[in-house]
Amino acid sequence: MTDNHSASLTKFQDLDSIWNPLDAKSSVSTYRTLLEEAEKLQGGDRCHWIELLSLIARAEGFQKNFTEAHALLDQAEKLLNEKEAAYRVTARIRWLLEKGRLHIYEKTPSQARTFFSEAWTLAFNSGEDYFSVEIAQLMATTEPMKTQQDWIQRAIGIAENSPMPKTKKSLGNLYASLAWKLYDLRQYEKALEVFQKALRHLKANGTPREAFVAQWSIGKVLRTLGKTEEALAIQKVLVSELGLSGAKDGRLYEEVAECLQTLDRTTEAQLYFELAYKELSSDEWVTDNQPVKLKRMKDLGKVKSERHTNK
């Protein structure tokens, strides 16, 4: 194998790191560029094609371009079915994973489960720890509340015992996922403990945003436990950090407002409820799923309704 060929192959070693949900269009562009390069590789290793087609489908599905996403996955499936035995198992795992995820994006989780189940069996039996962890997390989204925690625990067990640094790096987010399950079950003390564990991992291995969210989560749990002053102190620090970057965060403003409201600091709370409403009212998920909460922010923030006049 030539040095140039080896250099080309290294580009395809960590395709997952390219995915950026905050800039899906850029991710698509990068994946498509790599797809063009993969098609030119000598030897025609179509595993790269299949994985890239599947990942582009993920990005398109994330942007609700469902027709395009299905077409890409159909193309990948045809490649798999040409002579499947010649392909690495990771190619089929990737296709199954993204086929299932697309159903999640389309809000048809019951159809996703079949694909995730097959992907789980392949990944677990072939020792593909990274895929196993991701699939377990996705399986949890298709299960009833009672069994969601079991899948997260499975993922944590695999990651904790994996020799792969890439897999171990996911532990921070896995602990955070488990903590939210505990929170939903009203096991707040336990949730706090696991969120703190998540924060330690994310500070060492995660992104600044992931650590930020973990700190916010700890503050939210502390408020739920009645430790409002402590919770407010954490959220105020995050507000200061946010201000330095010039970014805005509706969920953070909401938590500060709730803390201030609990402490009867209503004038200060009003400002943050207003800020929270202005940010979250443009979030489609919030407007669809939390209209009552959104109205409360609007009322407590004394936000005036926009009036439209004909000119």
PDB file of C-alpha atoms in Angstrom:
ATOM      1  CA  MET A   1       0.000   0.000   0.000  1.00  0.00           C
ATOM      2  CA  THR A   2       1.425   3.384  -0.942  1.00  0.00           C
ATOM      3  CA  ASP A   3       1.915   6.236   1.519  1.00  0.00           C
ATOM      4  CA  ASN A   4      -0.633   8.323  -0.394  1.00  0.00           C
ATOM      5  CA  HIS A   5      -3.188   5.535  -0.182  1.00  0.00           C
ATOM      6  CA  SER A   6      -2.562   5.147   3.560  1.00  0.00           C
ATOM      7  CA  ALA A   7      -2.954   8.892   4.046  1.00  0.00           C
ATOM      8  CA  SER A   8      -6.246   8.802   2.172  1.00  0.00           C
ATOM      9  CA  LEU A   9      -7.582   5.999   4.349  1.00  0.00           C
ATOM     10  CA  THR A  10      -6.829   7.874   7.588  1.00  0.00           C
ATOM     11  CA  LYS A  11      -9.452  10.447   6.621  1.00  0.00           C
ATOM     12  CA  PHE A  12     -12.125   7.821   7.139  1.00  0.00           C
ATOM     13  CA  GLN A  13     -11.009   6.592  10.558  1.00  0.00           C
ATOM     14  CA  ASP A  14     -13.173   8.821  12.776  1.00  0.00           C
ATOM     15  CA  LEU A  15     -16.180   9.884  10.770  1.00  0.00           C
ATOM     16  CA  ASP A  16     -18.281  10.461  13.887  1.00  0.00           C
ATOM     17  CA  SER A  17     -16.108  13.385  14.992  1.00  0.00           C
ATOM     18  CA  ILE A  18     -17.178  15.332  11.888  1.00  0.00           C
ATOM     19  CA  TRP A  19     -20.837  15.417  12.913  1.00  0.00           C
ATOM     20  CA  ASN A  20     -21.819  18.754  14.443  1.00  0.00           C
ATOM     21  CA  PRO A  21     -25.541  19.176  15.238  1.00  0.00           C
ATOM     22  CA  LEU A  22     -24.992  22.916  15.614  1.00  0.00           C
ATOM     23  CA  ASP A  23     -23.839  23.114  11.992  1.00  0.00           C
ATOM     24  CA  ALA A  24     -25.440  20.221  10.160  1.00  0.00           C
ATOM     25  CA  LYS A  25     -24.989  21.824   6.733  1.00  0.00           C
ATOM     26  CA  SER A  26     -21.240  22.017   7.218  1.00  0.00           C
ATOM     27  CA  SER A  27     -21.189  18.373   8.301  1.00  0.00           C
ATOM     28  CA  VAL A  28     -23.056  17.376   5.146  1.00  0.00           C
ATOM     29  CA  SER A  29     -20.553  19.301   3.024  1.00  0.00           C
ATOM     30  CA  THR A  30     -17.588  17.569   4.660  1.00  0.00           C
ATOM     31  CA  TYR A  31     -19.164  14.120   4.362  1.00  0.00           C
ATOM     32  CA  ARG A  32     -19.978  14.670   0.680  1.00  0.00           C
ATOM     33  CA  THR A  33     -16.397  15.736  -0.028  1.00  0.00           C
ATOM     34  CA  LEU A  34     -15.146  12.564   1.642  1.00  0.00           C
ATOM     35  CA  LEU A  35     -17.667  10.516  -0.331  1.00  0.00           C
ATOM     36  CA  GLU A  36     -16.211  11.833  -3.579  1.00  0.00           C
ATOM     37  CA  GLU A  37     -12.731  10.871  -2.366  1.00  0.00           C
ATOM     38  CA  ALA A  38     -13.916   7.412  -1.275  1.00  0.00           C
ATOM     39  CA  GLU A  39     -15.305   6.725  -4.732  1.00  0.00           C
ATOM     40  CA  LYS A  40     -11.852   7.378  -6.217  1.00  0.00           C
ATOM     41  CA  LEU A  41      -9.927   5.090  -3.860  1.00  0.00           C
ATOM     42  CA  GLN A  42      -8.197   2.154  -5.498  1.00  0.00           C
ATOM     43  CA  GLY A  43      -9.630  -1.175  -4.479  1.00  0.00           C
ATOM     44  CA  GLY A  44     -13.144   0.217  -4.248  1.00  0.00           C
ATOM     45  CA  ASP A  45     -13.624  -0.256  -0.492  1.00  0.00           C
ATOM     46  CA  ARG A  46     -17.342   0.366  -0.456  1.00  0.00           C
ATOM     47  CA  CYS A  47     -17.533   0.245   3.327  1.00  0.00           C
ATOM     48  CA  HIS A  48     -16.515   3.895   3.305  1.00  0.00           C
ATOM     49  CA  TRP A  49     -19.236   4.652   0.773  1.00  0.00           C
ATOM     50  CA  ILE A  50     -21.895   2.928   2.858  1.00  0.00           C
ATOM     51  CA  GLU A  51     -20.866   4.670   6.077  1.00  0.00           C
ATOM     52  CA  LEU A  52     -20.666   8.084   4.442  1.00  0.00           C
ATOM     53  CA  LEU A  53     -24.013   7.705   2.688  1.00  0.00           C
ATOM     54  CA  SER A  54     -25.522   6.695   6.031  1.00  0.00           C
ATOM     55  CA  LEU A  55     -23.963   9.640   7.849  1.00  0.00           C
ATOM     56  CA  ILE A  56     -25.108  12.107   5.208  1.00  0.00           C
ATOM     57  CA  ALA A  57     -28.591  10.629   5.642  1.00  0.00           C
ATOM     58  CA  ARG A  58     -28.302  11.302   9.388  1.00  0.00           C
ATOM     59  CA  ALA A  59     -27.468  14.954   8.769  1.00  0.00           C
ATOM     60  CA  GLU A  60     -30.242  15.351   6.204  1.00  0.00           C
ATOM     61  CA  GLY A  61     -32.757  13.678   8.524  1.00  0.00           C
ATOM     62  CA  PHE A  62     -31.700  15.949  11.357  1.00  0.00           C
ATOM     63  CA  GLN A  63     -32.604  18.881   9.106  1.00  0.00           C
ATOM     64  CA  LYS A  64     -35.967  17.212   8.318  1.00  0.00           C
ATOM     65  CA  ASN A  65     -34.968  16.488   4.734  1.00  0.00           C
ATOM     66  CA  PHE A  66     -36.564  13.068   5.074  1.00  0.00           C
ATOM     67  CA  THR A  67     -37.003  12.235   1.381  1.00  0.00           C
ATOM     68  CA  GLU A  68     -33.313  12.869   0.707  1.00  0.00           C
ATOM     69  CA  ALA A  69     -32.308  10.897   3.798  1.00  0.00           C
ATOM     70  CA  HIS A  70     -34.330   7.841   2.762  1.00  0.00           C
ATOM     71  CA  ALA A  71     -32.897   7.988  -0.767  1.00  0.00           C
ATOM     72  CA  LEU A  72     -29.346   7.990   0.614  1.00  0.00           C
ATOM     73  CA  LEU A  73     -30.052   5.034   2.895  1.00  0.00           C
ATOM     74  CA  ASP A  74     -31.647   3.153  -0.012  1.00  0.00           C
ATOM     75  CA  GLN A  75     -28.459   3.746  -2.006  1.00  0.00           C
ATOM     76  CA  ALA A  76     -26.356   2.443   0.886  1.00  0.00           C
ATOM     77  CA  GLU A  77     -28.595  -0.612   1.214  1.00  0.00           C
ATOM     78  CA  LYS A  78     -28.111  -1.477  -2.469  1.00  0.00           C
ATOM     79  CA  LEU A  79     -24.351  -1.420  -1.943  1.00  0.00           C
ATOM     80  CA  LEU A  80     -24.711  -3.679   1.079  1.00  0.00           C
ATOM     81  CA  ASN A  81     -26.813  -6.162  -0.843  1.00  0.00           C
ATOM     82  CA  GLU A  82     -24.476  -6.452  -3.832  1.00  0.00           C
ATOM     83  CA  LYS A  83     -22.044  -8.761  -2.045  1.00  0.00           C
ATOM     84  CA  GLU A  84     -22.570  -8.307   1.662  1.00  0.00           C
ATOM     85  CA  ALA A  85     -19.985 -10.870   2.770  1.00  0.00           C
ATOM     86  CA  ALA A  86     -17.191  -8.662   1.446  1.00  0.00           C
ATOM     87  CA  TYR A  87     -18.021  -5.799   3.788  1.00  0.00           C
ATOM     88  CA  ARG A  88     -16.863  -5.111   7.304  1.00  0.00           C
ATOM     89  CA  VAL A  89     -19.580  -5.500   9.897  1.00  0.00           C
ATOM     90  CA  THR A  90     -19.272  -1.810  10.782  1.00  0.00           C
ATOM     91  CA  ALA A  91     -20.799  -0.851   7.436  1.00  0.00           C
ATOM     92  CA  ARG A  92     -24.001  -2.738   8.146  1.00  0.00           C
ATOM     93  CA  ILE A  93     -24.100  -1.556  11.748  1.00  0.00           C
ATOM     94  CA  ARG A  94     -23.816   2.034  10.561  1.00  0.00           C
ATOM     95  CA  TRP A  95     -26.616   1.586   8.037  1.00  0.00           C
ATOM     96  CA  LEU A  96     -28.933  -0.055  10.593  1.00  0.00           C
ATOM     97  CA  LEU A  97     -28.119   2.614  13.154  1.00  0.00           C
ATOM     98  CA  GLU A  98     -28.930   5.510  10.836  1.00  0.00           C
ATOM     99  CA  LYS A  99     -31.994   3.771   9.410  1.00  0.00           C
ATOM    100  CA  GLY A 100     -33.356   3.517  12.939  1.00  0.00           C
ATOM    101  CA  ARG A 101     -32.329   7.052  13.875  1.00  0.00           C
ATOM    102  CA  LEU A 102     -34.189   8.416  10.859  1.00  0.00           C
ATOM    103  CA  HIS A 103     -37.388   6.889  12.240  1.00  0.00           C
ATOM    104  CA  ILE A 104     -36.684   8.687  15.513  1.00  0.00           C
ATOM    105  CA  TYR A 105     -36.363  11.969  13.607  1.00  0.00           C
ATOM    106  CA  GLU A 106     -39.635  11.168  11.851  1.00  0.00           C
ATOM    107  CA  LYS A 107     -41.264  10.492  15.242  1.00  0.00           C
ATOM    108  CA  THR A 108     -41.971   6.836  14.467  1.00  0.00           C
ATOM    109  CA  PRO A 109     -39.885   5.185  17.231  1.00  0.00           C
ATOM    110  CA  SER A 110     -41.746   1.880  17.057  1.00  0.00           C
ATOM    111  CA  GLN A 111     -40.368   1.372  13.536  1.00  0.00           C
ATOM    112  CA  ALA A 112     -36.860   2.263  14.718  1.00  0.00           C
ATOM    113  CA  ARG A 113     -36.652  -0.538  17.250  1.00  0.00           C
ATOM    114  CA  THR A 114     -36.249  -3.351  14.685  1.00  0.00           C
ATOM    115  CA  PHE A 115     -33.205  -1.679  13.130  1.00  0.00           C
ATOM    116  CA  PHE A 116     -31.657  -0.803  16.504  1.00  0.00           C
ATOM    117  CA  SER A 117     -32.176  -4.358  17.759  1.00  0.00           C
ATOM    118  CA  GLU A 118     -30.303  -5.898  14.821  1.00  0.00           C
ATOM    119  CA  ALA A 119     -27.581  -3.248  15.056  1.00  0.00           C
ATOM    120  CA  TRP A 120     -27.196  -3.957  18.790  1.00  0.00           C
ATOM    121  CA  THR A 121     -26.763  -7.692  18.224  1.00  0.00           C
ATOM    122  CA  LEU A 122     -24.146  -7.150  15.510  1.00  0.00           C
ATOM    123  CA  ALA A 123     -22.223  -4.503  17.446  1.00  0.00           C
ATOM    124  CA  PHE A 124     -22.252  -6.326  20.785  1.00  0.00           C
ATOM    125  CA  ASN A 125     -21.271  -9.707  19.309  1.00  0.00           C
ATOM    126  CA  SER A 126     -18.460  -8.219  17.229  1.00  0.00           C
ATOM    127  CA  GLY A 127     -16.976  -6.164  20.079  1.00  0.00           C
ATOM    128  CA  GLU A 128     -17.765  -2.807  18.494  1.00  0.00           C
ATOM    129  CA  ASP A 129     -17.968  -0.955  21.821  1.00  0.00           C
ATOM    130  CA  TYR A 130     -18.456   2.529  20.430  1.00  0.00           C
ATOM    131  CA  PHE A 131     -21.421   1.467  18.316  1.00  0.00           C
ATOM    132  CA  SER A 132     -22.826  -0.641  21.158  1.00  0.00           C
ATOM    133  CA  VAL A 133     -22.886   2.370  23.466  1.00  0.00           C
ATOM    134  CA  GLU A 134     -24.605   4.595  20.934  1.00  0.00           C
ATOM    135  CA  ILE A 135     -27.167   1.960  19.999  1.00  0.00           C
ATOM    136  CA  ALA A 136     -27.982   1.278  23.659  1.00  0.00           C
ATOM    137  CA  GLN A 137     -28.714   4.965  24.154  1.00  0.00           C
ATOM    138  CA  LEU A 138     -30.963   5.009  21.112  1.00  0.00           C
ATOM    139  CA  MET A 139     -32.703   1.809  22.199  1.00  0.00           C
ATOM    140  CA  ALA A 140     -33.598   3.604  25.419  1.00  0.00           C
ATOM    141  CA  THR A 141     -35.566   6.175  23.421  1.00  0.00           C
ATOM    142  CA  THR A 142     -37.819   3.427  22.035  1.00  0.00           C
ATOM    143  CA  GLU A 143     -38.508   1.748  25.385  1.00  0.00           C
ATOM    144  CA  PRO A 144     -41.048   2.424  28.173  1.00  0.00           C
ATOM    145  CA  MET A 145     -39.793   4.529  31.085  1.00  0.00           C
ATOM    146  CA  LYS A 146     -39.278   1.429  33.246  1.00  0.00           C
ATOM    147  CA  THR A 147     -36.674  -0.087  30.902  1.00  0.00           C
ATOM    148  CA  GLN A 148     -34.976   3.060  29.594  1.00  0.00           C
ATOM    149  CA  GLN A 149     -32.646   3.132  32.583  1.00  0.00           C
ATOM    150  CA  ASP A 150     -31.597  -0.483  31.942  1.00  0.00           C
ATOM    151  CA  TRP A 151     -30.292   0.413  28.480  1.00  0.00           C
ATOM    152  CA  ILE A 152     -28.394   3.426  29.789  1.00  0.00           C
ATOM    153  CA  GLN A 153     -26.838   1.200  32.460  1.00  0.00           C
ATOM    154  CA  ARG A 154     -25.787  -1.283  29.779  1.00  0.00           C
ATOM    155  CA  ALA A 155     -24.131   1.488  27.818  1.00  0.00           C
ATOM    156  CA  ILE A 156     -22.295   2.699  30.931  1.00  0.00           C
ATOM    157  CA  GLY A 157     -21.075  -0.819  31.695  1.00  0.00           C
ATOM    158  CA  ILE A 158     -19.666  -1.213  28.190  1.00  0.00           C
ATOM    159  CA  ALA A 159     -17.988   2.213  28.236  1.00  0.00           C
ATOM    160  CA  GLU A 160     -16.469   1.744  31.692  1.00  0.00           C
ATOM    161  CA  ASN A 161     -14.926  -1.584  30.682  1.00  0.00           C
ATOM    162  CA  SER A 162     -13.938  -0.685  27.136  1.00  0.00           C
ATOM    163  CA  PRO A 163     -10.234  -0.456  26.227  1.00  0.00           C
ATOM    164  CA  MET A 164     -11.129   2.125  23.554  1.00  0.00           C
ATOM    165  CA  PRO A 165     -10.461   5.780  24.576  1.00  0.00           C
ATOM    166  CA  LYS A 166     -13.127   6.932  22.112  1.00  0.00           C
ATOM    167  CA  THR A 167     -15.729   4.841  23.912  1.00  0.00           C
ATOM    168  CA  LYS A 168     -14.626   5.859  27.400  1.00  0.00           C
ATOM    169  CA  LYS A 169     -14.936   9.486  26.338  1.00  0.00           C
ATOM    170  CA  SER A 170     -18.701   9.013  26.109  1.00  0.00           C
ATOM    171  CA  LEU A 171     -19.026   8.278  29.843  1.00  0.00           C
ATOM    172  CA  GLY A 172     -19.728  11.874  30.824  1.00  0.00           C
ATOM    173  CA  ASN A 173     -22.796  12.092  28.602  1.00  0.00           C
ATOM    174  CA  LEU A 174     -23.899   8.616  29.633  1.00  0.00           C
ATOM    175  CA  TYR A 175     -23.797   9.571  33.304  1.00  0.00           C
ATOM    176  CA  ALA A 176     -25.792  12.698  32.465  1.00  0.00           C
ATOM    177  CA  SER A 177     -28.403  10.589  30.638  1.00  0.00           C
ATOM    178  CA  LEU A 178     -28.698   8.277  33.634  1.00  0.00           C
ATOM    179  CA  ALA A 179     -29.015  11.254  35.965  1.00  0.00           C
ATOM    180  CA  TRP A 180     -31.965  12.602  33.972  1.00  0.00           C
ATOM    181  CA  LYS A 181     -33.690   9.218  34.167  1.00  0.00           C
ATOM    182  CA  LEU A 182     -33.227   9.318  37.952  1.00  0.00           C
ATOM    183  CA  TYR A 183     -34.519  12.886  38.009  1.00  0.00           C
ATOM    184  CA  ASP A 184     -37.648  11.858  36.097  1.00  0.00           C
ATOM    185  CA  LEU A 185     -38.179   9.121  38.703  1.00  0.00           C
ATOM    186  CA  ARG A 186     -37.863  11.818  41.417  1.00  0.00           C
ATOM    187  CA  GLN A 187     -34.713  10.266  42.834  1.00  0.00           C
ATOM    188  CA  TYR A 188     -33.194  13.717  43.184  1.00  0.00           C
ATOM    189  CA  GLU A 189     -30.344  13.018  45.615  1.00  0.00           C
ATOM    190  CA  LYS A 190     -29.146  10.139  43.457  1.00  0.00           C
ATOM    191  CA  ALA A 191     -29.554  12.252  40.314  1.00  0.00           C
ATOM    192  CA  LEU A 192     -27.408  14.992  41.860  1.00  0.00           C
ATOM    193  CA  GLU A 193     -24.667  12.515  42.686  1.00  0.00           C
ATOM    194  CA  VAL A 194     -24.614  11.137  39.127  1.00  0.00           C
ATOM    195  CA  PHE A 195     -24.700  14.620  37.557  1.00  0.00           C
ATOM    196  CA  GLN A 196     -21.649  15.562  39.636  1.00  0.00           C
ATOM    197  CA  LYS A 197     -19.918  12.428  38.363  1.00  0.00           C
ATOM    198  CA  ALA A 198     -20.872  13.417  34.811  1.00  0.00           C
ATOM    199  CA  LEU A 199     -19.433  16.890  35.300  1.00  0.00           C
ATOM    200  CA  ARG A 200     -16.069  15.509  36.436  1.00  0.00           C
ATOM    201  CA  HIS A 201     -15.824  13.384  33.283  1.00  0.00           C
ATOM    202  CA  LEU A 202     -17.000  16.146  30.967  1.00  0.00           C
ATOM    203  CA  LYS A 203     -14.522  18.657  32.364  1.00  0.00           C
ATOM    204  CA  ALA A 204     -11.744  16.191  31.579  1.00  0.00           C
ATOM    205  CA  ASN A 205     -12.993  14.728  28.302  1.00  0.00           C
ATOM    206  CA  GLY A 206     -15.989  16.659  27.020  1.00  0.00           C
ATOM    207  CA  THR A 207     -16.591  19.943  25.272  1.00  0.00           C
ATOM    208  CA  PRO A 208     -17.022  23.234  27.166  1.00  0.00           C
ATOM    209  CA  ARG A 209     -20.709  23.206  26.186  1.00  0.00           C
ATOM    210  CA  GLU A 210     -21.224  19.710  27.611  1.00  0.00           C
ATOM    211  CA  ALA A 211     -19.627  20.752  30.906  1.00  0.00           C
ATOM    212  CA  PHE A 212     -21.771  23.901  30.884  1.00  0.00           C
ATOM    213  CA  VAL A 213     -24.963  21.851  30.524  1.00  0.00           C
ATOM    214  CA  ALA A 214     -23.883  19.477  33.307  1.00  0.00           C
ATOM    215  CA  GLN A 215     -23.352  22.422  35.658  1.00  0.00           C
ATOM    216  CA  TRP A 216     -26.754  23.821  34.695  1.00  0.00           C
ATOM    217  CA  SER A 217     -28.284  20.418  35.423  1.00  0.00           C
ATOM    218  CA  ILE A 218     -26.706  20.314  38.882  1.00  0.00           C
ATOM    219  CA  GLY A 219     -28.176  23.744  39.590  1.00  0.00           C
ATOM    220  CA  LYS A 220     -31.621  22.597  38.478  1.00  0.00           C
ATOM    221  CA  VAL A 221     -31.514  19.570  40.771  1.00  0.00           C
ATOM    222  CA  LEU A 222     -30.351  21.691  43.706  1.00  0.00           C
ATOM    223  CA  ARG A 223     -33.333  24.009  43.173  1.00  0.00           C
ATOM    224  CA  THR A 224     -35.638  20.986  43.108  1.00  0.00           C
ATOM    225  CA  LEU A 225     -34.104  19.861  46.406  1.00  0.00           C
ATOM    226  CA  GLY A 226     -34.866  23.266  47.936  1.00  0.00           C
ATOM    227  CA  LYS A 227     -31.244  24.429  47.938  1.00  0.00           C
ATOM    228  CA  THR A 228     -32.173  27.559  46.020  1.00  0.00           C
ATOM    229  CA  GLU A 229     -29.351  29.905  47.052  1.00  0.00           C
ATOM    230  CA  GLU A 230     -26.768  27.286  46.068  1.00  0.00           C
ATOM    231  CA  ALA A 231     -28.576  26.670  42.792  1.00  0.00           C
ATOM    232  CA  LEU A 232     -28.759  30.378  41.977  1.00  0.00           C
ATOM    233  CA  ALA A 233     -25.031  30.822  42.641  1.00  0.00           C
ATOM    234  CA  ILE A 234     -24.228  28.124  40.059  1.00  0.00           C
ATOM    235  CA  GLN A 235     -26.578  29.566  37.437  1.00  0.00           C
ATOM    236  CA  LYS A 236     -25.296  33.125  37.944  1.00  0.00           C
ATOM    237  CA  VAL A 237     -21.741  31.932  37.281  1.00  0.00           C
ATOM    238  CA  LEU A 238     -22.975  30.358  34.048  1.00  0.00           C
ATOM    239  CA  VAL A 239     -24.712  33.596  33.078  1.00  0.00           C
ATOM    240  CA  SER A 240     -21.397  35.395  33.500  1.00  0.00           C
ATOM    241  CA  GLU A 241     -19.597  32.805  31.358  1.00  0.00           C
ATOM    242  CA  LEU A 242     -22.303  33.076  28.716  1.00  0.00           C
ATOM    243  CA  GLY A 243     -22.003  36.851  28.650  1.00  0.00           C
ATOM    244  CA  LEU A 244     -18.310  36.625  27.846  1.00  0.00           C
ATOM    245  CA  SER A 245     -19.060  34.661  24.688  1.00  0.00           C
ATOM    246  CA  GLY A 246     -21.989  36.829  23.657  1.00  0.00           C
ATOM    247  CA  ALA A 247     -24.259  33.765  23.496  1.00  0.00           C
ATOM    248  CA  LYS A 248     -27.788  33.411  24.872  1.00  0.00           C
ATOM    249  CA  ASP A 249     -29.492  30.484  26.591  1.00  0.00           C
ATOM    250  CA  GLY A 250     -33.210  30.402  27.312  1.00  0.00           C
ATOM    251  CA  ARG A 251     -33.025  27.397  29.630  1.00  0.00           C
ATOM    252  CA  LEU A 252     -30.375  29.099  31.728  1.00  0.00           C
ATOM    253  CA  TYR A 253     -32.444  32.290  31.999  1.00  0.00           C
ATOM    254  CA  GLU A 254     -35.458  30.195  32.981  1.00  0.00           C
ATOM    255  CA  GLU A 255     -33.566  28.526  35.831  1.00  0.00           C
ATOM    256  CA  VAL A 256     -32.242  31.856  37.152  1.00  0.00           C
ATOM    257  CA  ALA A 257     -35.787  33.238  37.013  1.00  0.00           C
ATOM    258  CA  GLU A 258     -37.213  30.246  38.910  1.00  0.00           C
ATOM    259  CA  CYS A 259     -34.569  30.596  41.610  1.00  0.00           C
ATOM    260  CA  LEU A 260     -35.236  34.319  42.009  1.00  0.00           C
ATOM    261  CA  GLN A 261     -38.996  33.749  42.062  1.00  0.00           C
ATOM    262  CA  THR A 262     -38.624  31.150  44.815  1.00  0.00           C
ATOM    263  CA  LEU A 263     -36.543  33.633  46.808  1.00  0.00           C
ATOM    264  CA  ASP A 264     -39.259  36.305  46.372  1.00  0.00           C
ATOM    265  CA  ARG A 265     -36.942  38.473  44.301  1.00  0.00           C
ATOM    266  CA  THR A 266     -39.762  39.021  41.823  1.00  0.00           C
ATOM    267  CA  THR A 267     -38.467  42.164  40.132  1.00  0.00           C
ATOM    268  CA  GLU A 268     -35.207  40.440  39.192  1.00  0.00           C
ATOM    269  CA  ALA A 269     -37.092  37.287  38.292  1.00  0.00           C
ATOM    270  CA  GLN A 270     -39.303  39.200  35.849  1.00  0.00           C
ATOM    271  CA  LEU A 271     -36.288  40.234  33.773  1.00  0.00           C
ATOM    272  CA  TYR A 272     -35.048  36.652  33.465  1.00  0.00           C
ATOM    273  CA  PHE A 273     -38.508  35.256  32.707  1.00  0.00           C
ATOM    274  CA  GLU A 274     -38.721  37.803  29.895  1.00  0.00           C
ATOM    275  CA  LEU A 275     -35.294  36.799  28.565  1.00  0.00           C
ATOM    276  CA  ALA A 276     -36.225  33.111  28.812  1.00  0.00           C
ATOM    277  CA  TYR A 277     -39.488  33.642  26.957  1.00  0.00           C
ATOM    278  CA  LYS A 278     -37.841  35.605  24.150  1.00  0.00           C
ATOM    279  CA  GLU A 279     -35.322  32.823  23.562  1.00  0.00           C
ATOM    280  CA  LEU A 280     -37.562  29.779  24.040  1.00  0.00           C
ATOM    281  CA  SER A 281     -40.619  31.083  22.195  1.00  0.00           C
ATOM    282  CA  SER A 282     -38.695  30.614  18.948  1.00  0.00           C
ATOM    283  CA  ASP A 283     -37.805  27.008  19.829  1.00  0.00           C
ATOM    284  CA  GLU A 284     -40.168  24.716  17.905  1.00  0.00           C
ATOM    285  CA  TRP A 285     -39.814  21.846  20.382  1.00  0.00           C
ATOM    286  CA  VAL A 286     -40.717  24.077  23.328  1.00  0.00           C
ATOM    287  CA  THR A 287     -43.732  25.625  21.585  1.00  0.00           C
ATOM    288  CA  ASP A 288     -44.997  22.161  20.594  1.00  0.00           C
ATOM    289  CA  ASN A 289     -44.327  20.355  23.868  1.00  0.00           C
ATOM    290  CA  GLN A 290     -44.275  22.937  26.669  1.00  0.00           C
ATOM    291  CA  PRO A 291     -46.912  25.572  25.860  1.00  0.00           C
ATOM    292  CA  VAL A 292     -48.040  25.894  29.502  1.00  0.00           C
ATOM    293  CA  LYS A 293     -44.499  26.482  30.715  1.00  0.00           C
ATOM    294  CA  LEU A 294     -43.922  28.976  27.922  1.00  0.00           C
ATOM    295  CA  LYS A 295     -47.090  30.894  28.834  1.00  0.00           C
ATOM    296  CA  ARG A 296     -45.955  31.034  32.457  1.00  0.00           C
ATOM    297  CA  MET A 297     -42.658  32.606  31.394  1.00  0.00           C
ATOM    298  CA  LYS A 298     -44.531  35.119  29.277  1.00  0.00           C
ATOM    299  CA  ASP A 299     -46.910  36.044  32.113  1.00  0.00           C
ATOM    300  CA  LEU A 300     -44.250  36.306  34.821  1.00  0.00           C
ATOM    301  CA  GLY A 301     -41.953  38.170  32.443  1.00  0.00           C
ATOM    302  CA  LYS A 302     -44.819  40.533  31.641  1.00  0.00           C
ATOM    303  CA  VAL A 303     -44.051  40.152  27.959  1.00  0.00           C
ATOM    304  CA  LYS A 304     -46.443  42.144  25.812  1.00  0.00           C
ATOM    305  CA  SER A 305     -47.970  40.310  22.860  1.00  0.00           C
ATOM    306  CA  GLU A 306     -46.751  41.468  19.499  1.00  0.00           C
ATOM    307  CA  ARG A 307     -49.334  43.432  17.597  1.00  0.00           C
ATOM    308  CA  HIS A 308     -49.478  43.191  13.858  1.00  0.00           C
ATOM    309  CA  THR A 309     -50.965  46.121  11.995  1.00  0.00           C
ATOM    310  CA  ASN A 310     -51.727  46.474   8.345  1.00  0.00           C
ATOM    311  CA  LYS A 311     -50.017  49.355   6.700  1.00  0.00           C
TER     312      LYS A 311
END
